[in-house]
Tab-separated table of C-alpha atoms in Angstrom:
chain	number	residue	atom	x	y	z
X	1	UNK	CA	-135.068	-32.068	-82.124
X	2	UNK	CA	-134.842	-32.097	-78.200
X	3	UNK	CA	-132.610	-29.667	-75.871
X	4	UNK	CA	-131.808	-29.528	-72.690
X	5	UNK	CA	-131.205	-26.143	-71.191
X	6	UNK	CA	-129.112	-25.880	-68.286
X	7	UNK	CA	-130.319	-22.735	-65.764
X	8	UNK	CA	-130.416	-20.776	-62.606
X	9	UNK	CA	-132.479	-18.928	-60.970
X	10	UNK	CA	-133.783	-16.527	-57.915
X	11	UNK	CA	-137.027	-18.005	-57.148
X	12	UNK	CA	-137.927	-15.126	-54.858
X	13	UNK	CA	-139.998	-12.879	-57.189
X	14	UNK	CA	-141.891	-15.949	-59.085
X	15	UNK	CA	-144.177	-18.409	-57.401
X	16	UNK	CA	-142.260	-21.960	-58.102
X	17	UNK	CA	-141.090	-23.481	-61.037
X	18	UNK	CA	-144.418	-24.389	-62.967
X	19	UNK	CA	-146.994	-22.374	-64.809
X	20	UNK	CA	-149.591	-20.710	-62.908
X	21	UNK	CA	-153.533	-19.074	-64.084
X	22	UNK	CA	-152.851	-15.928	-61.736
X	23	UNK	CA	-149.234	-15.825	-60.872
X	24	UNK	CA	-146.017	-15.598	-62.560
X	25	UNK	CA	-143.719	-18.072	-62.597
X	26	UNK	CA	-140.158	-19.037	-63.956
X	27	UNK	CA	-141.392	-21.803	-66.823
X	28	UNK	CA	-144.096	-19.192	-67.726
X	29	UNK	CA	-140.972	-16.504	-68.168
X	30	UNK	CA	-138.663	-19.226	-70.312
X	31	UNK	CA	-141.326	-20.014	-72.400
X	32	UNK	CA	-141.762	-16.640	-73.559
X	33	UNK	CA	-138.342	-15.797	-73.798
X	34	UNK	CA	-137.753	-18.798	-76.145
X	35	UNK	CA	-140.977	-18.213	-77.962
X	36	UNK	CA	-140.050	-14.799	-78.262
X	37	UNK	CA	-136.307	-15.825	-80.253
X	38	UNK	CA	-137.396	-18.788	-82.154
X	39	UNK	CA	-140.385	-16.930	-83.165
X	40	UNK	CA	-143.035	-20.601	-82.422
X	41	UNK	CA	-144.676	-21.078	-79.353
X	42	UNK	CA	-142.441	-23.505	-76.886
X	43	UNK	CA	-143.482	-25.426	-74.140
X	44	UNK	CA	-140.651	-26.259	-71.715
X	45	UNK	CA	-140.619	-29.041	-69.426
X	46	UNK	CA	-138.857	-28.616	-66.316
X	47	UNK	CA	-136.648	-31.310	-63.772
X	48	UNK	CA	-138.885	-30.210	-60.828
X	49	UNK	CA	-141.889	-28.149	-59.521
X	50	UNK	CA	-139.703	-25.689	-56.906
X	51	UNK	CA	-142.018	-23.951	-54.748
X	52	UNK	CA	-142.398	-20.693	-54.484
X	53	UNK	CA	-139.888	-18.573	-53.114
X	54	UNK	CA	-136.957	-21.712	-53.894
X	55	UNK	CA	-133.948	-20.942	-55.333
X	56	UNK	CA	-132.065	-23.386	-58.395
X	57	UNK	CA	-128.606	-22.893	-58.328
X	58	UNK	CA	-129.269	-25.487	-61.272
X	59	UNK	CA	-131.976	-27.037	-62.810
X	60	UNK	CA	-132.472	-28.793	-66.326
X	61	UNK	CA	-135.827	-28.450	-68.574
X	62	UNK	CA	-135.996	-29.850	-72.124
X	63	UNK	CA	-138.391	-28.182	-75.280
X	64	UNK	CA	-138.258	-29.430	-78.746
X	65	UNK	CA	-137.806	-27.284	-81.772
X	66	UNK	CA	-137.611	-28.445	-85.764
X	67	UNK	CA	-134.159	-26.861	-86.638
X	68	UNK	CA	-130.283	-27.011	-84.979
X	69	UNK	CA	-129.351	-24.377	-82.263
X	70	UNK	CA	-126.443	-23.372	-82.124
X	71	UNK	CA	-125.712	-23.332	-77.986
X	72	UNK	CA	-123.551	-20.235	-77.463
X	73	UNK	CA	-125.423	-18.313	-79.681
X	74	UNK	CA	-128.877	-19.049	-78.052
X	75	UNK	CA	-127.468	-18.583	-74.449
X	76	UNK	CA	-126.414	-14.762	-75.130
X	77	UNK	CA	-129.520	-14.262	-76.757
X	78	UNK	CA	-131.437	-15.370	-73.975
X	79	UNK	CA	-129.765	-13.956	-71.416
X	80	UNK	CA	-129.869	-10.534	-72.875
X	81	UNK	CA	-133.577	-10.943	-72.225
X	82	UNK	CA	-134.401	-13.033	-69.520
X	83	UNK	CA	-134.745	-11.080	-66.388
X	84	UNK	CA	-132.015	-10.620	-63.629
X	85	UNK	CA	-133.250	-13.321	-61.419
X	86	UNK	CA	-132.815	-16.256	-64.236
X	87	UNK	CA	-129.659	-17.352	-66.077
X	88	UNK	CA	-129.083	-19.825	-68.887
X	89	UNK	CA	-125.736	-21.538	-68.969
X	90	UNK	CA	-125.565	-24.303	-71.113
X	91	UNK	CA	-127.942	-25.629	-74.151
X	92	UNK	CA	-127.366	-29.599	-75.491
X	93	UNK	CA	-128.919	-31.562	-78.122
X	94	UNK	CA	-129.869	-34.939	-76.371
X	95	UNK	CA	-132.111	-37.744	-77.511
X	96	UNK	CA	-135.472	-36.935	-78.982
X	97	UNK	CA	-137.036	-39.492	-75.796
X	98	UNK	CA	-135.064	-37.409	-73.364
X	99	UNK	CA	-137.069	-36.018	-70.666
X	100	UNK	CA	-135.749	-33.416	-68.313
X	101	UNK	CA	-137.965	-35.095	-65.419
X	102	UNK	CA	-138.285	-38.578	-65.164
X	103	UNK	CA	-134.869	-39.223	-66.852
X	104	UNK	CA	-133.176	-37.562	-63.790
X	105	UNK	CA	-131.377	-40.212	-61.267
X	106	UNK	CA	-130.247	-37.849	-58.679
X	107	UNK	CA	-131.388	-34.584	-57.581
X	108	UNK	CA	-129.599	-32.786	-54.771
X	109	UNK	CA	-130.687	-29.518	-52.527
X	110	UNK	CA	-129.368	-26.908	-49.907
X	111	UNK	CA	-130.403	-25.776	-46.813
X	112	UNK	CA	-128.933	-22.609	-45.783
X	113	UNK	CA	-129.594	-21.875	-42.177
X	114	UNK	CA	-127.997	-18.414	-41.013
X	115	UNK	CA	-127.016	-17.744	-37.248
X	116	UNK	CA	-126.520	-14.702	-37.975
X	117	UNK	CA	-129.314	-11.717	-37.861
X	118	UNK	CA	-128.053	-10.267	-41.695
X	119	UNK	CA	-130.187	-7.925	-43.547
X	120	UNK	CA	-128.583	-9.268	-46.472
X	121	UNK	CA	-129.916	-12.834	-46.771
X	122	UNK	CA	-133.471	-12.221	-45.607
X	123	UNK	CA	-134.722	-13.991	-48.781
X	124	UNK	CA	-131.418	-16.294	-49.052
X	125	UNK	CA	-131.113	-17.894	-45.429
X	126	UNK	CA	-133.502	-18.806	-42.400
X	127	UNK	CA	-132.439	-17.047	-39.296
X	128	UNK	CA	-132.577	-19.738	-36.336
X	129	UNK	CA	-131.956	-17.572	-32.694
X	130	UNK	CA	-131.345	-20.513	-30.874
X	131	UNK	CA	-127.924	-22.408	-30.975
X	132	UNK	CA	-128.512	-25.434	-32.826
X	133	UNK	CA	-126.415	-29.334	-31.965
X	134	UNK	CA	-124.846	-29.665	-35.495
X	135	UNK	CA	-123.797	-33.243	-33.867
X	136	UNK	CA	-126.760	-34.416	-33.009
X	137	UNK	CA	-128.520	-33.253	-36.427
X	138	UNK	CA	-125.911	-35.344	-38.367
X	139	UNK	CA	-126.210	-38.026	-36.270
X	140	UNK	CA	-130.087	-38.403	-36.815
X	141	UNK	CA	-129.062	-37.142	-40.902
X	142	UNK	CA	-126.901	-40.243	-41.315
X	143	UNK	CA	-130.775	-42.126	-40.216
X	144	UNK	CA	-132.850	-41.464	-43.095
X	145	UNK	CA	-130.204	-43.607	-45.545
X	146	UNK	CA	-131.364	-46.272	-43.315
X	147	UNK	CA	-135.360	-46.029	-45.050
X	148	UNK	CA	-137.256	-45.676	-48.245
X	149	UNK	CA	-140.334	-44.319	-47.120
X	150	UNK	CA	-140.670	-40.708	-46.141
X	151	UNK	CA	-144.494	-39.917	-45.771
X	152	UNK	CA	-144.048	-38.373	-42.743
X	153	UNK	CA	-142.211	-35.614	-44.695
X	154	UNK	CA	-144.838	-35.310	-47.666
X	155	UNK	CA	-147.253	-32.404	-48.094
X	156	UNK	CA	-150.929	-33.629	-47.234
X	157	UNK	CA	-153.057	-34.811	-50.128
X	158	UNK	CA	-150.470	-35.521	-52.444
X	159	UNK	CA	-150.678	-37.167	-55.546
X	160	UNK	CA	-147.870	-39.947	-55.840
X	161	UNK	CA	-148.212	-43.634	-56.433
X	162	UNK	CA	-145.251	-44.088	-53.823
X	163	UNK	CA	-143.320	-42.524	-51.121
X	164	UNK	CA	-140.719	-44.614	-51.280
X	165	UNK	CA	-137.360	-42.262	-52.007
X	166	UNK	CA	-133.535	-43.499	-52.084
X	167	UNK	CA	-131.163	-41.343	-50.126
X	168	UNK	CA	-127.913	-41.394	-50.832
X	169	UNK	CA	-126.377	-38.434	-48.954
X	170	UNK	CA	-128.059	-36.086	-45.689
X	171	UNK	CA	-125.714	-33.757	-43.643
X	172	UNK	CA	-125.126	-30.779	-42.216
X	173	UNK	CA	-121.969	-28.604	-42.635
X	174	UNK	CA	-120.874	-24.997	-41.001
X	175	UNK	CA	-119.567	-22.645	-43.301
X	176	UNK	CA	-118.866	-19.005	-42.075
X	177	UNK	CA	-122.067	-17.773	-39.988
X	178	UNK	CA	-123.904	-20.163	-41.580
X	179	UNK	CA	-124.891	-24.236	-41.378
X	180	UNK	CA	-125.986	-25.985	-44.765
X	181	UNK	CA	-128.070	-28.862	-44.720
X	182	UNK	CA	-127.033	-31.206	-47.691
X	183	UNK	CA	-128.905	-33.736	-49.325
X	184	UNK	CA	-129.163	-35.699	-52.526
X	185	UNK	CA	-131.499	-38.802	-53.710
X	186	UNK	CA	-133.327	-40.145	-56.653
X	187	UNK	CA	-136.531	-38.286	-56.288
X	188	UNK	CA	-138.034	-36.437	-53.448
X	189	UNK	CA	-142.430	-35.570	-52.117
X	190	UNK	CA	-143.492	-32.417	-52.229
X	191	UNK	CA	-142.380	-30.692	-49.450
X	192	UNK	CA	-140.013	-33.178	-47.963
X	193	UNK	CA	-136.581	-31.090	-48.045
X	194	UNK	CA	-138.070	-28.521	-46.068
X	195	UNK	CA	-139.886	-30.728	-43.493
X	196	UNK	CA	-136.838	-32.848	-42.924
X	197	UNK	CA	-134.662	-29.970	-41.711
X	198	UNK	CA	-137.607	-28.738	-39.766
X	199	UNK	CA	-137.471	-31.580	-37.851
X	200	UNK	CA	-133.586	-31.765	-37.829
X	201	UNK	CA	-133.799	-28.147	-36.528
X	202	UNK	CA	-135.799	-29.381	-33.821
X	203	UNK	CA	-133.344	-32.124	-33.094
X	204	UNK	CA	-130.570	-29.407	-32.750
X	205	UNK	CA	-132.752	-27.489	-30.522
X	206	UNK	CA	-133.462	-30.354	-28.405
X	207	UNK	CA	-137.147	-30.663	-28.573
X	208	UNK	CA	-136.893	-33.703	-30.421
X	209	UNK	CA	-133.881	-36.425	-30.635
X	210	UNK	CA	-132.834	-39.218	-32.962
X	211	UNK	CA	-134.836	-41.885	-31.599
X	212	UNK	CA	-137.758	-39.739	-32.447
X	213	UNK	CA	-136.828	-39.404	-35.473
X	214	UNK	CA	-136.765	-43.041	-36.397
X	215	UNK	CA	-140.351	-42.887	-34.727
X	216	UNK	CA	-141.647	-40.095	-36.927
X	217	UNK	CA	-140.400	-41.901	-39.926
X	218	UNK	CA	-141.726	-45.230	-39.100
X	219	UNK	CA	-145.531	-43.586	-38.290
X	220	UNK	CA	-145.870	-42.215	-41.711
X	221	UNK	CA	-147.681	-39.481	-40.340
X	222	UNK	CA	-146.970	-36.144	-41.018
X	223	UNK	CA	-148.318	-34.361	-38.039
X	224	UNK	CA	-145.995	-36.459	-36.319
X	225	UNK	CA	-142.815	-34.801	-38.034
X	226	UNK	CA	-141.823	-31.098	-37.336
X	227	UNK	CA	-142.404	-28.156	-39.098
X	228	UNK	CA	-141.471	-27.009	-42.588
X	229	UNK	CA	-139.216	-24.280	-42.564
X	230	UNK	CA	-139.559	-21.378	-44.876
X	231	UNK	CA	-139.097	-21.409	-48.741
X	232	UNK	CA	-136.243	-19.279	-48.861
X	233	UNK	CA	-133.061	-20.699	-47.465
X	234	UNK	CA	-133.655	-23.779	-50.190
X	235	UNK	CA	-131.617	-24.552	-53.361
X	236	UNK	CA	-131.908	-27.023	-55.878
X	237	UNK	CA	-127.953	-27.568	-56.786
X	238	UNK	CA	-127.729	-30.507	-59.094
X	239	UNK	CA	-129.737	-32.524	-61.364
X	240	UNK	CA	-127.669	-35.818	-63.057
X	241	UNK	CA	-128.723	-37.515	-65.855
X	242	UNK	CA	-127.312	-41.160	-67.348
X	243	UNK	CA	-124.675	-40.325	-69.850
X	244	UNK	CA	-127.142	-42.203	-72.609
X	245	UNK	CA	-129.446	-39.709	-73.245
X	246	UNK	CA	-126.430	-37.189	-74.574
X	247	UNK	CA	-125.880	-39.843	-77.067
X	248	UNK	CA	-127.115	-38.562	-80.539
């Protein structure tokens, strides 16, 4: 049988999402939680590879085991031993083909820029010193549902057989002291949240303005684009599925 576990989590003391030889990481803490309770060894596949340092605010991962969970019973008992920094809030049974990555059709992140100096959200928030144009950066936001391709923003040396993404929502908002960069699409390159608002950043600085933008998309070039900014003000937030794969 195949579930889907629904979590959170701190990314700041585990180096990303997946597995690593020297380093620990949140799949590498799941699976031994679970392996620990249902007393097998489980492998746990997760919706995407955060980097380290990112935060989920949720993310979805799938692992198969012979026998019927019950959900609420399996959630306090992981919990209770799953460090601080990760949550579990939900477990479903889905379809046996189900797969927690490339059944996703929409993934959507935050940004969390603070302009604020706050002790408090040093490994929550990036700290920008320089008044930022929130107009401007939505202006050039609302540009990149105008294209598909968003090299530019991937990490060099990537392995992908396209860069070719669908956005379907980029903007900025102000809340409190802070401005949060929203977006959502089908899939996203390593890398490409953080390089966006980089550049975006840039745009609200006024180094850079929209028409570069559509420039620095259009190139494909990645040197071209502006810098990534740090690991730590990003959130994964949502991760939808098609209602089918529920259907048992």
């Amino acid at each position: 049988m195949r579930y889907f576990l629904e979590l959170s989590y701190n990314g700041t003391p585990y180096h990303g999402w997946q597995r690593q030889p020297n380093a620990i990481s949140v799949q590498e803490v799941l699976e031994q939680a679970l392996s620990t309770l249902l007393r097998i060894k489980v492998v746990v596949v997760g919706a995407g590879r955060t980097d380290t340092g990112v935060h989920a605010k949720q993310i979805m991962a799938h692992f198969d085991y012979e026998n019927r969970l019950e959900s609420e019973e399996l959630k306090y008992k992981l919990n209770a031993i799953l460090p601080a920094q990760i949550a579990v809030y939900k477990l479903s049974r889905v379809r046996d083909d189900a797969h927690a990555r490339f059944d996703a059709i929409s993934r959507s992140y935050e940004y969390y820029v603070t302009m604020l100096k706050n002790p408090f959200k040093i490994n929550a928030s990036y700290y920008v010193k320089k008044p930022l144009d929130i107009v401007a950066m939505n202006e050039a936001a609302k540009l990149l549902l105008n294209y598909t391709n968003f090299k530019c923003f991937s990490k060099s040396k990537t392995d992908v057989k396209t860069y070719n993404c669908t956005i379907t929502n980029a903007s900025w908002e102000i809340e409190n002291d802070q401005m949060i960069f929203k977006i959502s699409a089908n899939r996203f390159l390593r890398n490409m949240v953080r390089a966006i608002v980089g550049t975006l950043i840039e745009i609200g600085e006024h180094k850079l303005n929209k028409e570069d933008l559509i420039h620095i998309i259009k190139s494909e070039d990645r040197s071209q684009a502006g810098y990534s900014v740090p690991a730590h003000g990003l959130y994964l937030t949502a991760v939808e599925y098609p209602q089918i794969i529920y259907s048992i």
